[in-house]
Short mmCIF file of C-alpha atoms in Angstrom, two decimals:
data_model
loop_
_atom_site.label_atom_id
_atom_site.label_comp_id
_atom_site.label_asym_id
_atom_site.label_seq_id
_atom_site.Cartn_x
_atom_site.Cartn_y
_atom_site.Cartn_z
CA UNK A 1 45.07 -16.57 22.13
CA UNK A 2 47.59 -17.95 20.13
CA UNK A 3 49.92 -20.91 19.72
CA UNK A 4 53.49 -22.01 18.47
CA UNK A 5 53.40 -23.83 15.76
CA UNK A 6 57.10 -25.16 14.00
CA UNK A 7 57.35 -24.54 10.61
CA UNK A 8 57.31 -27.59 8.59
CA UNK A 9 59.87 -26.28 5.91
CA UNK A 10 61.89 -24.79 8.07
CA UNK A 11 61.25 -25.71 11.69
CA UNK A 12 61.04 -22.20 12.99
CA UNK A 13 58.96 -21.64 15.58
CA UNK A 14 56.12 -19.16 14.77
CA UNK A 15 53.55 -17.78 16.60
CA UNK A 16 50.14 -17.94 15.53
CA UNK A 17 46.83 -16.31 16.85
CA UNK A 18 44.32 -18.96 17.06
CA UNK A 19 41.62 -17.35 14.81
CA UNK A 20 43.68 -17.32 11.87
CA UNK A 21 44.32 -20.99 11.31
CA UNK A 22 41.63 -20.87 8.90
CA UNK A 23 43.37 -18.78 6.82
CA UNK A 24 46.40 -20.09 5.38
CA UNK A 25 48.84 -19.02 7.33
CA UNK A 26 52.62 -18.63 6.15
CA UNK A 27 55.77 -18.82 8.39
CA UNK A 28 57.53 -15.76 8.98
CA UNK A 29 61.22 -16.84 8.10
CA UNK A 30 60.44 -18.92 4.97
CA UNK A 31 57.03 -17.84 3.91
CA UNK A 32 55.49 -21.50 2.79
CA UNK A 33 52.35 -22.53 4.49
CA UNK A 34 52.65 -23.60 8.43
CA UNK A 35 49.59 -25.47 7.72
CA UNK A 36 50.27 -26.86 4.73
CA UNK A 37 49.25 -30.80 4.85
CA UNK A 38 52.35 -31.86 6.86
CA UNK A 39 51.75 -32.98 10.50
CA UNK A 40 51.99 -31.05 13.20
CA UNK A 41 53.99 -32.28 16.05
CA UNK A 42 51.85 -31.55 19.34
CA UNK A 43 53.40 -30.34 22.91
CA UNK A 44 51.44 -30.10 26.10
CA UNK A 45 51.49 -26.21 25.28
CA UNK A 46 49.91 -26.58 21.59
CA UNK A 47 47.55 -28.71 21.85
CA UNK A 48 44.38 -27.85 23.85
CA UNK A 49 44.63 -24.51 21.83
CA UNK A 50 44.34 -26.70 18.47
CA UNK A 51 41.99 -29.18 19.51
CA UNK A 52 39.74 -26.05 20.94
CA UNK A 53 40.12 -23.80 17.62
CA UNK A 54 41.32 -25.86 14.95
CA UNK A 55 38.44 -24.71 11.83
CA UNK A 56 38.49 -28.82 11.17
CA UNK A 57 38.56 -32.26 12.87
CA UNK A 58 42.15 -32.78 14.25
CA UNK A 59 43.26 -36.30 13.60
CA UNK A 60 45.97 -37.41 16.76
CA UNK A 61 48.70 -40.17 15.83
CA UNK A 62 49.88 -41.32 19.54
CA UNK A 63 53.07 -43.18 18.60
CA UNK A 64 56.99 -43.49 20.00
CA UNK A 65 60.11 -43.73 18.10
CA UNK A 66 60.81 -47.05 19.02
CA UNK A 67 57.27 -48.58 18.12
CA UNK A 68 57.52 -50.82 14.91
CA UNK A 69 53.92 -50.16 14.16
CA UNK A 70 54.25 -46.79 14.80
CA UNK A 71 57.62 -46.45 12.65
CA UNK A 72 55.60 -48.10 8.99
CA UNK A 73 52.12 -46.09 9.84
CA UNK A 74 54.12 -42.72 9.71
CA UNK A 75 54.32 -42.92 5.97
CA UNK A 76 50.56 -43.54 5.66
CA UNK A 77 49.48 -40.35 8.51
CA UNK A 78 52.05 -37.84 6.64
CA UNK A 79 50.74 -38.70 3.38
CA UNK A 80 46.98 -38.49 4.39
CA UNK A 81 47.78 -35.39 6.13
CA UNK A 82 48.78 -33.76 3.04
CA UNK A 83 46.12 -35.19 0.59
CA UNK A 84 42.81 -34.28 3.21
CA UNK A 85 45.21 -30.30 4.16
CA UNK A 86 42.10 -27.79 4.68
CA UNK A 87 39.47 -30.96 5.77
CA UNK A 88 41.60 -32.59 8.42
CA UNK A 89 43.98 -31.37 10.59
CA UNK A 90 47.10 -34.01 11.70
CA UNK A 91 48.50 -33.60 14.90
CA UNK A 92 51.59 -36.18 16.04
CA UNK A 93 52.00 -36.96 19.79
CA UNK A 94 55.63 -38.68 20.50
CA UNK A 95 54.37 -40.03 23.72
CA UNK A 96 58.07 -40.48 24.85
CA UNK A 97 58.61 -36.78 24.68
CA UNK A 98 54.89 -35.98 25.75
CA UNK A 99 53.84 -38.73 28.49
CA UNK A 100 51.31 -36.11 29.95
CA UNK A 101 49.12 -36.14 26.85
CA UNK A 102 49.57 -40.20 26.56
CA UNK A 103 48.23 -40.54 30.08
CA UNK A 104 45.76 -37.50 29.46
CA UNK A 105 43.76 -39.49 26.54
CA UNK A 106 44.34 -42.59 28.22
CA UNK A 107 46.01 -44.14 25.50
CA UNK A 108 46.75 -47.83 26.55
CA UNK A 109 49.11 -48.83 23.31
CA UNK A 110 50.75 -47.55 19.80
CA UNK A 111 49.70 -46.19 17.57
CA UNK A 112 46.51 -45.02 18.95
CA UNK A 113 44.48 -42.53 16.63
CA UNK A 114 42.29 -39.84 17.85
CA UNK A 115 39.27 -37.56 16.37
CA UNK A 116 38.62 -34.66 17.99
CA UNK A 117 36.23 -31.74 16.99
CA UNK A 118 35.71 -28.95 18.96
CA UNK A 119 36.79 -31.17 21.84
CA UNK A 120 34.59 -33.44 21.74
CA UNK A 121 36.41 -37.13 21.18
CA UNK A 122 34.19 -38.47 17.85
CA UNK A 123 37.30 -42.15 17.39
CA UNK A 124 39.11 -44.09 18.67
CA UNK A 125 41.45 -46.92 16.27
CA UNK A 126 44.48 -48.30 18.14
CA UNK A 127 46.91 -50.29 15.91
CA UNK A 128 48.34 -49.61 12.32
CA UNK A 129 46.60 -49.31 9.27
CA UNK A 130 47.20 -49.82 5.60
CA UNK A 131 46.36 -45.91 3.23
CA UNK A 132 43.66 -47.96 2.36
CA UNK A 133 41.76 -48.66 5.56
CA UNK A 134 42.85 -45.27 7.53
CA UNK A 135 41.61 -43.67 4.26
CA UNK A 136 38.47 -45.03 4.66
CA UNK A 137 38.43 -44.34 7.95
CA UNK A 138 38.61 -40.81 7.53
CA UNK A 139 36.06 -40.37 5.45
CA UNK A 140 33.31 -40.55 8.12
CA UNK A 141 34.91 -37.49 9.53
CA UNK A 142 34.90 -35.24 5.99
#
């Protein structure tokens, strides 16, 4: 099985067998990391694959573009993303553009956060948080 994953250098679209996201894996027009702390923007297509093989936790941010909240807790997701890379995987659902998974998890309002782990839902946090508090929040789940 594998998945599409876009490049978050370069935003090609690269195909990636499943069993090898534990192993750093590099895009193939840029060669930097596909996996390398940045979020991962999730489709309907990409997403049951990740939460099913992902080696880690995957951490879901269920936000819109037009969501205030959603807009200054960004910052805070992309930078914990990048500090917990190889712990945590970060997944971002733009439930404009995805609806289905918005409806599928039953989210209710924005930003919602989800922990997953080998599908099994571990949290739920709706609502913004400081680094401080989603850092903390995380930490159960290391």
């Amino acid at each position: 099985m594998s998945l599409i994953l876009a490049c978050p250098h370069c935003q090609t679209k690269n195909k990636l067998a499943v069993e090898r996201m534990s192993e750093q894996p590099q895009c193939g027009a840029c060669h930097q990391p596909l996996l390398s702390g940045a979020p991962i923007s999730a489709t309907d297509e990409n997403l049951s694959l990740m939460l099913k093989h992902s080696p880690w936790p995957v951490v879901i941010d269920f936000w819109a573009p037009w969501c205030g909240p959603c807009q200054t807790f960004g910052p805070t997701f992309a930078a914990a993303a990048g500090a917990m890379a190889g712990q945590l995987l970060f997944v971002k659902v733009d439930t404009e553009a995805q609806p289905a998974l918005g409806q599928q998890y039953r989210v209710r309002s924005i930003p919602t956060l989800l922990v997953i782990e080998k599908g099994v839902e571990l949290e739920r946090m709706s609502g913004a948080l400081s680094a401080g508090q989603f850092k903390a929040w995380l930490q159960q789940f290391l």
